[in-house]
JSON list of C-alpha atoms in Angstrom, two decimals:
[
{"chain": "X", "resi": 1, "resn": "MET", "atom": "CA", "xyz": [-7.82, -51.02, 53.46]},
{"chain": "X", "resi": 2, "resn": "PRO", "atom": "CA", "xyz": [-4.33, -52.56, 53.50]},
{"chain": "X", "resi": 3, "resn": "VAL", "atom": "CA", "xyz": [-1.43, -50.54, 54.88]},
{"chain": "X", "resi": 4, "resn": "TYR", "atom": "CA", "xyz": [1.80, -50.80, 52.92]},
{"chain": "X", "resi": 5, "resn": "ARG", "atom": "CA", "xyz": [5.25, -49.67, 53.96]},
{"chain": "X", "resi": 6, "resn": "LEU", "atom": "CA", "xyz": [7.36, -47.82, 51.44]},
{"chain": "X", "resi": 7, "resn": "TYR", "atom": "CA", "xyz": [11.12, -47.85, 51.91]},
{"chain": "X", "resi": 8, "resn": "CYS", "atom": "CA", "xyz": [13.34, -45.57, 49.82]},
{"chain": "X", "resi": 9, "resn": "LEU", "atom": "CA", "xyz": [16.92, -46.76, 49.44]},
{"chain": "X", "resi": 10, "resn": "ASP", "atom": "CA", "xyz": [20.20, -45.10, 48.54]},
{"chain": "X", "resi": 11, "resn": "ARG", "atom": "CA", "xyz": [22.71, -46.62, 46.13]},
{"chain": "X", "resi": 12, "resn": "ASP", "atom": "CA", "xyz": [24.16, -48.74, 48.98]},
{"chain": "X", "resi": 13, "resn": "LYS", "atom": "CA", "xyz": [20.66, -50.05, 49.79]},
{"chain": "X", "resi": 14, "resn": "HIS", "atom": "CA", "xyz": [20.42, -48.13, 53.09]},
{"chain": "X", "resi": 15, "resn": "ILE", "atom": "CA", "xyz": [16.97, -46.85, 53.99]},
{"chain": "X", "resi": 16, "resn": "THR", "atom": "CA", "xyz": [16.73, -43.09, 53.48]},
{"chain": "X", "resi": 17, "resn": "ALA", "atom": "CA", "xyz": [12.98, -42.66, 54.00]},
{"chain": "X", "resi": 18, "resn": "ARG", "atom": "CA", "xyz": [9.95, -44.66, 55.07]},
{"chain": "X", "resi": 19, "resn": "ALA", "atom": "CA", "xyz": [6.25, -44.00, 54.65]},
{"chain": "X", "resi": 20, "resn": "ASP", "atom": "CA", "xyz": [3.02, -45.82, 55.45]},
{"chain": "X", "resi": 21, "resn": "ILE", "atom": "CA", "xyz": [0.64, -45.97, 52.50]},
{"chain": "X", "resi": 22, "resn": "GLU", "atom": "CA", "xyz": [-3.03, -46.90, 52.62]},
{"chain": "X", "resi": 23, "resn": "ALA", "atom": "CA", "xyz": [-3.99, -48.34, 49.25]},
{"chain": "X", "resi": 24, "resn": "ASP", "atom": "CA", "xyz": [-6.71, -50.63, 47.95]},
{"chain": "X", "resi": 25, "resn": "THR", "atom": "CA", "xyz": [-4.36, -52.74, 45.83]},
{"chain": "X", "resi": 26, "resn": "ASP", "atom": "CA", "xyz": [-0.70, -53.56, 45.28]},
{"chain": "X", "resi": 27, "resn": "ALA", "atom": "CA", "xyz": [-0.89, -51.66, 41.99]},
{"chain": "X", "resi": 28, "resn": "ALA", "atom": "CA", "xyz": [-2.13, -48.51, 43.75]},
{"chain": "X", "resi": 29, "resn": "ALA", "atom": "CA", "xyz": [0.75, -48.69, 46.25]},
{"chain": "X", "resi": 30, "resn": "ILE", "atom": "CA", "xyz": [3.25, -49.11, 43.40]},
{"chain": "X", "resi": 31, "resn": "GLN", "atom": "CA", "xyz": [1.76, -46.14, 41.56]},
{"chain": "X", "resi": 32, "resn": "TYR", "atom": "CA", "xyz": [2.05, -44.02, 44.72]},
{"chain": "X", "resi": 33, "resn": "ALA", "atom": "CA", "xyz": [5.76, -44.84, 44.95]},
{"chain": "X", "resi": 34, "resn": "ARG", "atom": "CA", "xyz": [6.32, -44.02, 41.28]},
{"chain": "X", "resi": 35, "resn": "ASP", "atom": "CA", "xyz": [4.43, -40.72, 41.54]},
{"chain": "X", "resi": 36, "resn": "ASN", "atom": "CA", "xyz": [5.99, -39.54, 44.80]},
{"chain": "X", "resi": 37, "resn": "HIS", "atom": "CA", "xyz": [9.53, -40.97, 44.72]},
{"chain": "X", "resi": 38, "resn": "PRO", "atom": "CA", "xyz": [10.66, -41.13, 41.07]},
{"chain": "X", "resi": 39, "resn": "GLY", "atom": "CA", "xyz": [14.32, -40.45, 41.93]},
{"chain": "X", "resi": 40, "resn": "ASP", "atom": "CA", "xyz": [14.60, -43.24, 44.50]},
{"chain": "X", "resi": 41, "resn": "ASP", "atom": "CA", "xyz": [14.98, -46.99, 44.48]},
{"chain": "X", "resi": 42, "resn": "CYS", "atom": "CA", "xyz": [12.06, -48.25, 46.58]},
{"chain": "X", "resi": 43, "resn": "GLU", "atom": "CA", "xyz": [10.66, -51.38, 48.13]},
{"chain": "X", "resi": 44, "resn": "ILE", "atom": "CA", "xyz": [7.01, -51.80, 49.06]},
{"chain": "X", "resi": 45, "resn": "TRP", "atom": "CA", "xyz": [5.97, -54.21, 51.80]},
{"chain": "X", "resi": 46, "resn": "GLU", "atom": "CA", "xyz": [2.64, -55.35, 53.20]},
{"chain": "X", "resi": 47, "resn": "LEU", "atom": "CA", "xyz": [3.25, -56.96, 56.59]},
{"chain": "X", "resi": 48, "resn": "GLY", "atom": "CA", "xyz": [5.98, -59.57, 55.90]},
{"chain": "X", "resi": 49, "resn": "ARG", "atom": "CA", "xyz": [5.34, -59.74, 52.15]},
{"chain": "X", "resi": 50, "resn": "ARG", "atom": "CA", "xyz": [7.57, -57.79, 49.78]},
{"chain": "X", "resi": 51, "resn": "VAL", "atom": "CA", "xyz": [5.19, -56.50, 47.14]},
{"chain": "X", "resi": 52, "resn": "ALA", "atom": "CA", "xyz": [7.60, -54.82, 44.72]},
{"chain": "X", "resi": 53, "resn": "VAL", "atom": "CA", "xyz": [11.08, -53.48, 44.14]},
{"chain": "X", "resi": 54, "resn": "ILE", "atom": "CA", "xyz": [11.01, -50.29, 42.08]},
{"chain": "X", "resi": 55, "resn": "ALA", "atom": "CA", "xyz": [14.10, -48.90, 40.38]},
{"chain": "X", "resi": 56, "resn": "ARG", "atom": "CA", "xyz": [14.57, -45.13, 40.32]},
{"chain": "X", "resi": 57, "resn": "ASP", "atom": "CA", "xyz": [13.11, -43.49, 37.25]},
{"chain": "X", "resi": 58, "resn": "THR", "atom": "CA", "xyz": [15.80, -43.51, 34.59]},
{"chain": "X", "resi": 59, "resn": "GLY", "atom": "CA", "xyz": [13.45, -43.41, 31.65]},
{"chain": "X", "resi": 60, "resn": "SER", "atom": "CA", "xyz": [12.47, -47.06, 31.95]},
{"chain": "X", "resi": 61, "resn": "SER", "atom": "CA", "xyz": [9.64, -48.48, 34.01]},
{"chain": "X", "resi": 62, "resn": "ALA", "atom": "CA", "xyz": [11.39, -51.27, 35.87]},
{"chain": "X", "resi": 63, "resn": "VAL", "atom": "CA", "xyz": [9.30, -52.88, 38.58]},
{"chain": "X", "resi": 64, "resn": "ALA", "atom": "CA", "xyz": [10.08, -56.29, 39.98]},
{"chain": "X", "resi": 65, "resn": "LEU", "atom": "CA", "xyz": [7.15, -57.87, 41.71]},
{"chain": "X", "resi": 66, "resn": "ALA", "atom": "CA", "xyz": [8.30, -59.93, 44.62]}
]
């Protein structure tokens, strides 16, 4: 099972939290970030590959796949 790294960022793009996520797919890792960090801007990485950039939940569902 792939291990993803979740980075939560403040408004100045400084890392405020980091977590390792085991997920079967990119989509599952993205859903984890949305469910557990809705008030944060986040990036999800697998090894050296940026999987997604997720904007904090402001009523829209903005996800940019890298």
